[in-house]
Short mmCIF file of N, CA, C and O in Angstrom, two decimals:
data_model
loop_
_atom_site.label_atom_id
_atom_site.label_comp_id
_atom_site.label_asym_id
_atom_site.label_seq_id
_atom_site.Cartn_x
_atom_site.Cartn_y
_atom_site.Cartn_z
N UNK A 1 -48.86 -42.52 -15.59
CA UNK A 1 -49.43 -43.82 -15.86
C UNK A 1 -48.87 -44.31 -17.20
O UNK A 1 -48.91 -43.59 -18.18
N UNK A 2 -48.39 -45.50 -17.20
CA UNK A 2 -47.84 -46.08 -18.41
C UNK A 2 -48.30 -47.54 -18.46
O UNK A 2 -47.88 -48.34 -17.64
N UNK A 3 -49.20 -47.84 -19.40
CA UNK A 3 -49.66 -49.23 -19.50
C UNK A 3 -49.71 -49.65 -20.97
O UNK A 3 -50.11 -48.86 -21.83
N UNK A 4 -49.28 -50.86 -21.26
CA UNK A 4 -49.32 -51.34 -22.64
C UNK A 4 -50.76 -51.64 -23.05
O UNK A 4 -51.56 -52.12 -22.25
N UNK A 5 -51.09 -51.33 -24.29
CA UNK A 5 -52.42 -51.61 -24.83
C UNK A 5 -52.26 -52.55 -26.02
O UNK A 5 -51.36 -52.38 -26.84
N UNK A 6 -53.13 -53.53 -26.13
CA UNK A 6 -53.04 -54.52 -27.19
C UNK A 6 -53.96 -54.16 -28.34
O UNK A 6 -55.12 -53.82 -28.14
N UNK A 7 -53.44 -54.21 -29.55
CA UNK A 7 -54.23 -53.97 -30.75
C UNK A 7 -54.82 -55.29 -31.23
O UNK A 7 -54.14 -56.32 -31.23
N UNK A 8 -56.07 -55.25 -31.67
CA UNK A 8 -56.76 -56.44 -32.15
C UNK A 8 -57.44 -56.14 -33.47
O UNK A 8 -57.84 -55.00 -33.74
N UNK A 9 -57.59 -57.15 -34.30
CA UNK A 9 -58.30 -57.00 -35.57
C UNK A 9 -59.80 -57.00 -35.30
O UNK A 9 -60.31 -57.86 -34.60
N UNK A 10 -60.51 -56.01 -35.85
CA UNK A 10 -61.96 -55.91 -35.73
C UNK A 10 -62.50 -55.70 -37.14
O UNK A 10 -62.47 -54.58 -37.65
N UNK A 11 -62.93 -56.75 -37.79
CA UNK A 11 -63.37 -56.65 -39.18
C UNK A 11 -62.20 -56.23 -40.05
O UNK A 11 -61.13 -56.84 -40.02
N UNK A 12 -62.38 -55.15 -40.82
CA UNK A 12 -61.31 -54.62 -41.65
C UNK A 12 -60.51 -53.53 -40.94
O UNK A 12 -59.67 -52.87 -41.54
N UNK A 13 -60.81 -53.31 -39.66
CA UNK A 13 -60.16 -52.25 -38.90
C UNK A 13 -59.30 -52.84 -37.80
O UNK A 13 -59.20 -54.05 -37.65
N UNK A 14 -58.70 -51.96 -37.02
CA UNK A 14 -57.90 -52.37 -35.86
C UNK A 14 -58.48 -51.69 -34.63
O UNK A 14 -58.79 -50.50 -34.66
N UNK A 15 -58.64 -52.44 -33.56
CA UNK A 15 -59.18 -51.90 -32.32
C UNK A 15 -58.16 -52.02 -31.21
O UNK A 15 -57.18 -52.76 -31.32
N UNK A 16 -58.37 -51.30 -30.15
CA UNK A 16 -57.49 -51.35 -28.98
C UNK A 16 -58.32 -51.77 -27.77
O UNK A 16 -59.46 -51.34 -27.61
N UNK A 17 -57.76 -52.63 -26.96
CA UNK A 17 -58.43 -53.10 -25.75
C UNK A 17 -58.01 -52.20 -24.60
O UNK A 17 -56.81 -52.06 -24.31
N UNK A 18 -58.97 -51.54 -23.95
CA UNK A 18 -58.68 -50.67 -22.82
C UNK A 18 -58.98 -51.42 -21.52
O UNK A 18 -60.10 -51.89 -21.33
N UNK A 19 -58.01 -51.52 -20.62
CA UNK A 19 -58.25 -52.20 -19.35
C UNK A 19 -59.29 -51.46 -18.51
O UNK A 19 -59.45 -50.24 -18.64
N UNK A 20 -59.97 -52.21 -17.66
CA UNK A 20 -61.04 -51.59 -16.87
C UNK A 20 -60.52 -50.49 -15.95
O UNK A 20 -61.22 -49.54 -15.65
N UNK A 21 -59.24 -50.57 -15.52
CA UNK A 21 -58.66 -49.52 -14.68
C UNK A 21 -58.59 -48.20 -15.46
O UNK A 21 -58.86 -47.14 -14.91
N UNK A 22 -58.24 -48.28 -16.74
CA UNK A 22 -58.16 -47.08 -17.57
C UNK A 22 -59.56 -46.53 -17.85
O UNK A 22 -59.78 -45.32 -17.81
N UNK A 23 -60.52 -47.42 -18.10
CA UNK A 23 -61.91 -46.99 -18.31
C UNK A 23 -62.44 -46.27 -17.08
O UNK A 23 -63.12 -45.24 -17.19
N UNK A 24 -62.12 -46.79 -15.90
CA UNK A 24 -62.56 -46.16 -14.65
C UNK A 24 -61.91 -44.79 -14.49
O UNK A 24 -62.56 -43.83 -14.09
N UNK A 25 -60.63 -44.70 -14.84
CA UNK A 25 -59.93 -43.42 -14.72
C UNK A 25 -60.50 -42.38 -15.68
O UNK A 25 -60.59 -41.19 -15.35
N UNK A 26 -60.89 -42.81 -16.88
CA UNK A 26 -61.51 -41.91 -17.86
C UNK A 26 -62.98 -41.66 -17.57
O UNK A 26 -63.60 -40.79 -18.18
N UNK A 27 -63.54 -42.45 -16.66
CA UNK A 27 -64.97 -42.37 -16.31
C UNK A 27 -65.86 -42.61 -17.53
O UNK A 27 -66.78 -41.84 -17.82
N UNK A 28 -65.55 -43.68 -18.27
CA UNK A 28 -66.33 -44.07 -19.44
C UNK A 28 -66.70 -45.53 -19.33
O UNK A 28 -66.12 -46.28 -18.54
N UNK A 29 -67.67 -45.91 -20.14
CA UNK A 29 -68.09 -47.31 -20.21
C UNK A 29 -68.46 -47.63 -21.65
O UNK A 29 -68.42 -46.76 -22.52
N UNK A 30 -68.81 -48.87 -21.88
CA UNK A 30 -69.15 -49.33 -23.23
C UNK A 30 -70.24 -48.43 -23.82
O UNK A 30 -71.24 -48.13 -23.16
N UNK A 31 -70.02 -47.96 -25.05
CA UNK A 31 -70.99 -47.10 -25.72
C UNK A 31 -70.65 -45.63 -25.66
O UNK A 31 -71.17 -44.84 -26.44
N UNK A 32 -69.79 -45.22 -24.73
CA UNK A 32 -69.37 -43.82 -24.64
C UNK A 32 -68.40 -43.49 -25.77
O UNK A 32 -67.83 -44.38 -26.40
N UNK A 33 -68.20 -42.21 -26.02
CA UNK A 33 -67.29 -41.75 -27.06
C UNK A 33 -66.01 -41.20 -26.43
O UNK A 33 -66.07 -40.47 -25.44
N UNK A 34 -64.87 -41.56 -27.00
CA UNK A 34 -63.59 -41.00 -26.59
C UNK A 34 -63.05 -40.15 -27.72
O UNK A 34 -63.33 -40.41 -28.89
N UNK A 35 -62.27 -39.13 -27.38
CA UNK A 35 -61.69 -38.23 -28.36
C UNK A 35 -60.18 -38.30 -28.29
O UNK A 35 -59.60 -38.19 -27.21
N UNK A 36 -59.54 -38.50 -29.43
CA UNK A 36 -58.09 -38.52 -29.52
C UNK A 36 -57.63 -37.19 -30.09
O UNK A 36 -58.08 -36.78 -31.16
N UNK A 37 -56.75 -36.50 -29.37
CA UNK A 37 -56.24 -35.19 -29.79
C UNK A 37 -54.73 -35.27 -29.88
O UNK A 37 -54.07 -35.75 -28.95
N UNK A 38 -54.18 -34.79 -30.98
CA UNK A 38 -52.73 -34.78 -31.14
C UNK A 38 -52.13 -33.70 -30.25
O UNK A 38 -52.63 -32.58 -30.19
N UNK A 39 -51.06 -34.03 -29.56
CA UNK A 39 -50.39 -33.08 -28.68
C UNK A 39 -49.22 -32.43 -29.41
O UNK A 39 -48.72 -32.99 -30.39
N UNK A 40 -48.76 -31.27 -28.94
CA UNK A 40 -47.66 -30.57 -29.62
C UNK A 40 -46.37 -31.39 -29.71
O UNK A 40 -45.58 -31.21 -30.63
N UNK A 41 -46.16 -32.31 -28.77
CA UNK A 41 -44.93 -33.11 -28.79
C UNK A 41 -45.04 -34.35 -29.68
O UNK A 41 -44.16 -35.20 -29.67
N UNK A 42 -46.14 -34.47 -30.44
CA UNK A 42 -46.31 -35.58 -31.36
C UNK A 42 -47.04 -36.77 -30.76
O UNK A 42 -47.26 -37.77 -31.44
N UNK A 43 -47.44 -36.68 -29.51
CA UNK A 43 -48.19 -37.76 -28.86
C UNK A 43 -49.68 -37.62 -29.14
O UNK A 43 -50.12 -36.79 -29.93
N UNK A 44 -50.46 -38.46 -28.47
CA UNK A 44 -51.91 -38.45 -28.61
C UNK A 44 -52.52 -38.43 -27.21
O UNK A 44 -52.09 -39.19 -26.33
N UNK A 45 -53.48 -37.56 -27.01
CA UNK A 45 -54.19 -37.45 -25.73
C UNK A 45 -55.57 -38.05 -25.92
O UNK A 45 -56.30 -37.70 -26.85
N UNK A 46 -55.96 -38.96 -25.04
CA UNK A 46 -57.26 -39.62 -25.10
C UNK A 46 -58.12 -39.08 -23.97
O UNK A 46 -57.75 -39.15 -22.79
N UNK A 47 -59.27 -38.47 -24.32
CA UNK A 47 -60.14 -37.87 -23.31
C UNK A 47 -61.59 -38.26 -23.56
O UNK A 47 -61.96 -38.68 -24.66
N UNK A 48 -62.41 -38.08 -22.55
CA UNK A 48 -63.84 -38.37 -22.66
C UNK A 48 -64.64 -37.13 -23.01
O UNK A 48 -65.85 -37.20 -23.17
N UNK A 49 -64.00 -35.98 -23.14
CA UNK A 49 -64.71 -34.75 -23.49
C UNK A 49 -64.29 -34.28 -24.87
O UNK A 49 -63.19 -34.53 -25.32
N UNK A 50 -65.20 -33.58 -25.51
CA UNK A 50 -64.97 -33.10 -26.88
C UNK A 50 -64.35 -31.70 -26.82
O UNK A 50 -65.01 -30.75 -26.41
N UNK A 51 -63.10 -31.54 -27.24
CA UNK A 51 -62.45 -30.22 -27.17
C UNK A 51 -63.15 -29.18 -28.04
O UNK A 51 -63.16 -28.00 -27.70
N UNK A 52 -63.76 -29.58 -29.15
CA UNK A 52 -64.48 -28.63 -30.01
C UNK A 52 -65.72 -28.10 -29.28
O UNK A 52 -66.04 -26.92 -29.35
N UNK A 53 -66.41 -28.96 -28.55
CA UNK A 53 -67.59 -28.55 -27.79
C UNK A 53 -67.19 -27.55 -26.70
O UNK A 53 -67.89 -26.56 -26.47
N UNK A 54 -66.06 -27.79 -26.06
CA UNK A 54 -65.60 -26.88 -25.01
C UNK A 54 -65.35 -25.48 -25.57
O UNK A 54 -65.72 -24.48 -24.96
N UNK A 55 -64.76 -25.40 -26.76
CA UNK A 55 -64.50 -24.10 -27.39
C UNK A 55 -65.81 -23.40 -27.74
O UNK A 55 -65.95 -22.18 -27.55
N UNK A 56 -66.79 -24.15 -28.22
CA UNK A 56 -68.10 -23.56 -28.56
C UNK A 56 -68.81 -23.05 -27.31
O UNK A 56 -69.43 -22.00 -27.33
N UNK A 57 -68.72 -23.81 -26.22
CA UNK A 57 -69.36 -23.36 -24.97
C UNK A 57 -68.68 -22.11 -24.43
O UNK A 57 -69.35 -21.23 -23.89
N UNK A 58 -67.37 -22.01 -24.56
CA UNK A 58 -66.66 -20.81 -24.10
C UNK A 58 -67.13 -19.60 -24.89
O UNK A 58 -67.35 -18.52 -24.32
N UNK A 59 -67.31 -19.76 -26.21
CA UNK A 59 -67.79 -18.65 -27.04
C UNK A 59 -69.22 -18.27 -26.63
O UNK A 59 -69.55 -17.08 -26.54
N UNK A 60 -70.07 -19.26 -26.37
CA UNK A 60 -71.45 -18.98 -25.97
C UNK A 60 -71.49 -18.25 -24.63
O UNK A 60 -72.26 -17.30 -24.45
N UNK A 61 -70.66 -18.67 -23.68
CA UNK A 61 -70.63 -18.00 -22.38
C UNK A 61 -70.16 -16.55 -22.51
O UNK A 61 -70.68 -15.67 -21.82
N UNK A 62 -69.21 -16.31 -23.40
CA UNK A 62 -68.73 -14.94 -23.62
C UNK A 62 -69.86 -14.07 -24.16
O UNK A 62 -70.08 -12.95 -23.70
N UNK A 63 -70.61 -14.59 -25.13
CA UNK A 63 -71.74 -13.84 -25.70
C UNK A 63 -72.80 -13.58 -24.63
O UNK A 63 -73.33 -12.48 -24.53
N UNK A 64 -73.08 -14.60 -23.82
CA UNK A 64 -74.10 -14.42 -22.77
C UNK A 64 -73.67 -13.37 -21.75
O UNK A 64 -74.50 -12.61 -21.25
N UNK A 65 -72.39 -13.30 -21.44
CA UNK A 65 -71.89 -12.28 -20.50
C UNK A 65 -71.98 -10.88 -21.11
O UNK A 65 -72.43 -9.93 -20.48
N UNK A 66 -71.52 -10.76 -22.36
CA UNK A 66 -71.47 -9.45 -23.01
C UNK A 66 -72.84 -8.90 -23.36
O UNK A 66 -73.07 -7.69 -23.32
N UNK A 67 -73.77 -9.76 -23.73
CA UNK A 67 -75.09 -9.33 -24.20
C UNK A 67 -76.19 -9.73 -23.22
O UNK A 67 -77.32 -10.02 -23.62
N UNK A 68 -75.88 -9.70 -21.94
CA UNK A 68 -76.82 -10.12 -20.91
C UNK A 68 -78.14 -9.33 -20.99
O UNK A 68 -79.23 -9.90 -20.92
N UNK A 69 -78.06 -7.99 -21.14
CA UNK A 69 -79.25 -7.17 -21.17
C UNK A 69 -80.13 -7.48 -22.38
O UNK A 69 -81.35 -7.58 -22.26
N UNK A 70 -79.51 -7.66 -23.53
CA UNK A 70 -80.28 -7.99 -24.76
C UNK A 70 -80.96 -9.33 -24.60
O UNK A 70 -82.14 -9.50 -24.94
N UNK A 71 -80.25 -10.32 -24.07
CA UNK A 71 -80.82 -11.66 -23.91
C UNK A 71 -81.97 -11.64 -22.91
O UNK A 71 -82.95 -12.35 -23.07
N UNK A 72 -81.86 -10.81 -21.86
CA UNK A 72 -82.93 -10.72 -20.87
C UNK A 72 -84.20 -10.16 -21.50
O UNK A 72 -85.30 -10.64 -21.27
N UNK A 73 -84.08 -9.14 -22.37
CA UNK A 73 -85.23 -8.56 -23.06
C UNK A 73 -85.84 -9.58 -24.01
O UNK A 73 -87.07 -9.74 -24.08
N UNK A 74 -85.00 -10.29 -24.74
CA UNK A 74 -85.52 -11.30 -25.68
C UNK A 74 -86.22 -12.45 -24.98
O UNK A 74 -87.11 -13.08 -25.55
N UNK A 75 -85.83 -12.75 -23.75
CA UNK A 75 -86.42 -13.87 -23.01
C UNK A 75 -87.84 -13.56 -22.54
O UNK A 75 -88.58 -14.46 -22.17
N UNK A 76 -88.23 -12.28 -22.53
CA UNK A 76 -89.56 -11.93 -22.02
C UNK A 76 -90.64 -12.19 -23.02
O UNK A 76 -90.60 -12.27 -24.14
#
């Protein structure tokens, strides 16, 4: 997918207008948060999920798997 995006002045900042087709593809709407992540090739990846949150959840799942018996005792 390759689509031009227009930059607009918003107060003292600059904003970008996202077409509704792109919003639908990202599954976001007004008020949602998007995350921009730099890619190894120098580009930028725009996603609707937080990569830091994903890493934290992976660590939590690992702990829950490894310490299942301890967590079960603590839950009682």
